[in-house]
Amino acid sequence: MSVLTHDEHTTGGHHESPEVIDHRQRLGIWIFIAGDVVTLAALLFTYLYLRGTNTEGSWRSVVAFDFTGKSLAQAQNLIDNGTPGRVFEKAVSSGLNWAIVLAVAVSAALFAFGERKIREGSARTLVPVGLAASAVAVVAAVLAVIQMRSIPQFYFVQNDSQLFIHTAYGSAMLALSGALIIHLVLLAFLGVGIVLRSLNGAISSTKWTQVRLVRFFWVWVAISTLITAVVTTALQ
Amino acid sequence: MRRLNFLTGIIGGVLVAALFYVIARETLDQGSRTFVDTLTTLTGVGWVIGFWLGIGAFTGVGRWFIGKDQNHDDEMYLAGKDLGRARYWKYTTDHKVVGVQYVIVTMVLLAAGGILAMALRTELITPGAHFVNPQIYNAFISVHGMVMIIALIVAVAGPWANFVVPIMVGARDMAFPRLNALSLWTLVAAIPLLLGSLCVGGLSMGWVTQAPISEQAGPGMDLFALAIITFAVSTTVAGVNTICTVLTMRTKGMTLERLPIFVWSSIIAAGLGLYAFPFFLVVMALNIVDRTTGTSFFIASGGGTGWLQENLFWLMGHPEVYVILLPAVGALLEITTVFSRKPLFSYRTAVGGMAALAGLSVLVWAHHMFTTGWAPTLGGPFMLTTELISIPTGIVFLVILGTLWRGNIWMKLPMYWVFGFVFDFLIGGVTGIYLSDIPVDNQMHGTMFVVAHFHYVFVGSVLFGAIAALCFWFPKMTGRFLDEKLGKLSFWLTFVGVQVTFLSMFVSGLRGMPRRYASYAIIFEHTNFISTIGAYIIMAGMLVLLGAIIQSWRSGEPSGPNPWSSKTLEWLVPTPVPLENFEVLPVITSDPYTYGEELVNS
Ligand SMILES: [Cu+2]
């Protein structure tokens, strides 16, 4: 390798320009998002694989005790004297599913709006809008928790083991909502962080590139929520 | 921030783990079937969080959050400026420190996995039970497998993608120095979980954590899975860092066509890892969720299926083989060209071959499932893709041979390991083609033949590559040569040991000896005895190498900055490498392998 070690064009300073750093950070975020795309793909693969395999016809259906609407005493009586029957599982509410998509989309739009404002020079908008975006993300997370809790467990008896289980469908939905909640908590953290930073002057109308980085991730989470909802409502 | 180090990391990890343990024990229903697993998982999570807190991984994040970023002094302190040896025990961001830390971590992992391997081989010296019972044997098998897989994933990429890649491309550090420290210390956090799984009963189904056995296993499985999730985070972070460093931090004139081949192998492997490890994370997370919350992903009675586990696992598992292999091959190519004093033979073919390996490797995963009954109609296509992958593999192999061909070969220590690789990889590769053939696989699957095959690839090839890389870059890292005499002794012991151990293991396998059993039928007696003797020879080789490393690091012969008269950038900076690598960033005017030509601008 031939090398010039004394090049007059090299400034010699060890500090890099903000543009260079921003370019690098943008690439970093995109690669992280690529990894997240694979994670989502693995979870959707799980959902579709379980649905397609439908082991012993048990997609949204399981041979178990159904306690829906039963009192504790009746439930106990069922366990002691009953035989488990095939219980069909209602799909997770589509309305709730789309409400989550809407909430995540609104939070992403709010954050993107704040980003646009600060790039246009109006730093004051970012604080309330960023807070609102984080709040809506938390709301979406709460909705996702409600969705998770709506997934039933069935009392299941096989050989010697007696346990509460989720069906394959319930399991896959749980994993998808769980992953979404983790993402939303992360977004809320990043959103509040951006707000605190702009209050402290670490982000301003001349230093806004981190807002864009967070926006990339935010929009990706919105897209991934949409993809998830399309798959899980179209193919229940 | 300034007081934190490895010790505070351990203290933090133990404290938070204890806290999580107590909270979980008090709040969870102790009669529940999932109690023990949930308790174990939460304690493990507590360990990781506490370790991160104690080592200082959250400090930068916290200061970002409140808008009080670290100033230049903080950054210099984090980079280890004026800290002396203490910086090796801290959350240090300097890529050269991280490189040294990775060398140590790799050696610790290899030692742990090696001790387990010796226990296994000793048990197998003659038929019948000796000193480990079958349960412990199975636990050792599982943990040996995963410890060695992790050791080999980091064996080349960890030390050298960190230590030399930034210098090779003319950068002052990695793209994200703090993430670099994060990846290293996250890996360190995973090790106690992995080894700790042995202390809580281990697991019995091998490193592949085959469902539904993985569902029924004891709490060892929880720690094992958690270790892998932690490791997947570590590798993802490291991969992003490597790719960003190479794509955005190259110095002027360092075009993609002038990248040293090791740099190419590092980013291709990192990219492949980014594809593979999310599957690893997901399959282990789903396993934990099954075990702790009553889901049934991999439980047929609840509507799940073990095939899902196998698919997710091998979607990761085969690409991962190339995540392991590629950096080692890149380092070997680098060494071959330096010690043949010839330009790399067909640089573009080498890059293309490695890229093709990575691309094809995502399309072959089901060859691990030929005998499981999953999608028999796909057997043909998967057999075809698997056989196709031997083409780029062969190309890369030919690049090594082409570089050696009519070279002016300088037989220094690193070259011994290169020739060892050429020999072993041929055997490991060709037996892989046998196994890709479905009728043969139906006979060979689950036998010691498979074990011998992948040990030729992992020990005979990747480990040899890793040791070659160590011998080659040791002078840059330490300023001293790795002792040639001891190094060559180590080579001959290890090389002979590998042949003795694994050639006879092929015979055991061909005769039908199943893998993963603590005892065996009398007809396998002789080959197993020979394998065990071979394993002891390998161990002797490794101990000699360890002695050579310690002795040379302390008092080896000083090497100067460029002992091999190499032309890539890492050899053109002083040794020890200054904190920011280059006083003035170099400008590159030619490709890296101008051996045999006059230097144009020196
Ligand atoms: Cu494979």
Coordinates of C-alpha atoms in Angstrom, one line a residue, chain A residues 1-5 7 9-10 13-16 23-25 27-28 31-32 35 38-39 42-43 45-46 49-50 53 55 58 62 153 156 158 163-168 171-172 174-175 189-190 192-194 196-197 200 202 210, chain B residues 33 61 64-67 69 172 175-176 240 243-244 247-249 252 254 274-275 278-279 282 286 293-297 301-305 307-308 311-312 374 567 569 572 580 583-584 586-592 594 600-601:
Chain A
M1 CA 0.0 0.0 0.0
S2 CA 1.4 3.4 -0.9
V3 CA 0.7 6.1 1.5
L4 CA 1.2 9.8 1.6
T5 CA 1.7 10.7 5.2
D7 CA -0.9 15.7 2.9
H9 CA -5.3 18.8 2.4
T10 CA -5.6 17.0 5.8
G13 CA -7.4 18.7 13.6
H14 CA -8.7 15.6 15.3
H15 CA -12.3 17.0 15.4
E16 CA -14.7 15.9 12.8
H23 CA -23.8 10.8 8.3
R24 CA -22.2 8.1 10.4
Q25 CA -25.0 8.1 13.0
L27 CA -26.0 4.9 8.8
G28 CA -25.8 3.4 12.3
I31 CA -28.3 -0.7 10.3
F32 CA -29.9 -1.1 13.7
G35 CA -31.6 -5.7 12.5
V38 CA -35.1 -9.2 10.8
T39 CA -36.5 -9.5 14.4
A42 CA -38.7 -13.7 12.7
L43 CA -41.8 -12.9 14.8
F45 CA -42.6 -15.9 10.5
T46 CA -43.5 -17.5 13.9
Y49 CA -45.7 -20.7 10.6
L50 CA -47.9 -21.6 13.6
T53 CA -48.9 -25.7 10.5
T55 CA -50.9 -28.6 14.7
S58 CA -55.3 -26.1 17.2
V62 CA -57.5 -26.0 21.9
Q153 CA -55.4 -18.7 28.9
F156 CA -55.4 -27.7 30.1
Q158 CA -52.7 -33.7 29.7
L163 CA -51.6 -26.0 33.5
F164 CA -52.8 -22.8 32.0
I165 CA -51.7 -22.3 28.5
H166 CA -52.0 -20.0 25.6
T167 CA -52.9 -21.4 22.3
A168 CA -50.4 -21.1 19.4
S171 CA -48.7 -17.1 22.0
A172 CA -47.8 -15.5 18.7
L174 CA -48.4 -12.2 22.9
A175 CA -45.0 -12.1 21.4
F189 CA -37.6 7.2 26.5
L190 CA -36.0 8.7 23.4
V192 CA -38.5 12.5 26.5
G193 CA -34.7 12.5 26.2
I194 CA -35.0 14.7 23.1
L196 CA -34.9 17.3 27.9
R197 CA -32.0 17.9 25.6
N200 CA -30.9 22.1 28.0
A202 CA -28.1 20.3 23.6
Q210 CA -30.4 13.6 16.7
Chain B
R33 CA -45.3 -24.6 37.6
V61 CA -27.1 7.0 28.1
W64 CA -27.6 11.9 27.0
F65 CA -31.1 11.7 28.4
I66 CA -30.7 14.7 30.7
G67 CA -28.9 16.7 28.0
D69 CA -23.3 15.1 27.3
R172 CA -8.8 7.2 14.7
A175 CA -17.5 4.7 14.6
F176 CA -19.2 4.4 17.9
V240 CA -23.2 -2.2 13.5
I243 CA -19.9 -1.9 9.3
C244 CA -20.2 1.9 10.1
L247 CA -18.3 2.5 5.4
T248 CA -17.9 5.9 6.9
M249 CA -14.4 6.3 8.4
K252 CA -8.8 9.7 1.9
M254 CA -9.1 4.2 0.9
L274 CA -27.0 -8.8 11.7
Y275 CA -29.2 -11.1 9.7
P278 CA -32.1 -11.7 15.6
F279 CA -33.3 -15.2 14.9
V282 CA -36.1 -14.6 19.0
L286 CA -39.7 -17.6 22.7
T293 CA -45.6 -17.6 30.9
G294 CA -47.5 -20.7 29.6
T295 CA -47.3 -19.9 25.9
S296 CA -47.0 -22.8 23.5
F297 CA -44.7 -21.8 20.7
S301 CA -50.1 -30.1 22.8
G302 CA -50.8 -26.3 22.9
G303 CA -50.8 -25.9 19.2
G304 CA -47.1 -25.1 18.7
T305 CA -44.5 -27.2 17.0
W307 CA -40.3 -27.6 13.9
L308 CA -40.8 -23.9 14.5
N311 CA -36.5 -23.5 11.7
L312 CA -35.8 -20.4 13.8
W374 CA -40.1 -31.3 8.0
K567 CA 2.1 -2.9 3.6
L569 CA -1.8 0.6 7.4
L572 CA 2.8 1.7 9.2
E580 CA -5.6 8.2 18.2
E583 CA -0.9 11.9 14.0
V584 CA -1.9 13.0 10.5
P586 CA -2.7 9.0 5.7
V587 CA -3.8 9.4 2.1
I588 CA -3.9 6.1 0.2
T589 CA -2.7 6.0 -3.4
S590 CA -2.6 2.3 -4.3
D591 CA -4.1 -1.1 -3.4
P592 CA -2.7 -2.8 -0.3
T594 CA 1.9 -4.1 -3.9
V600 CA 5.5 4.6 -5.3
N601 CA 5.3 7.3 -2.6

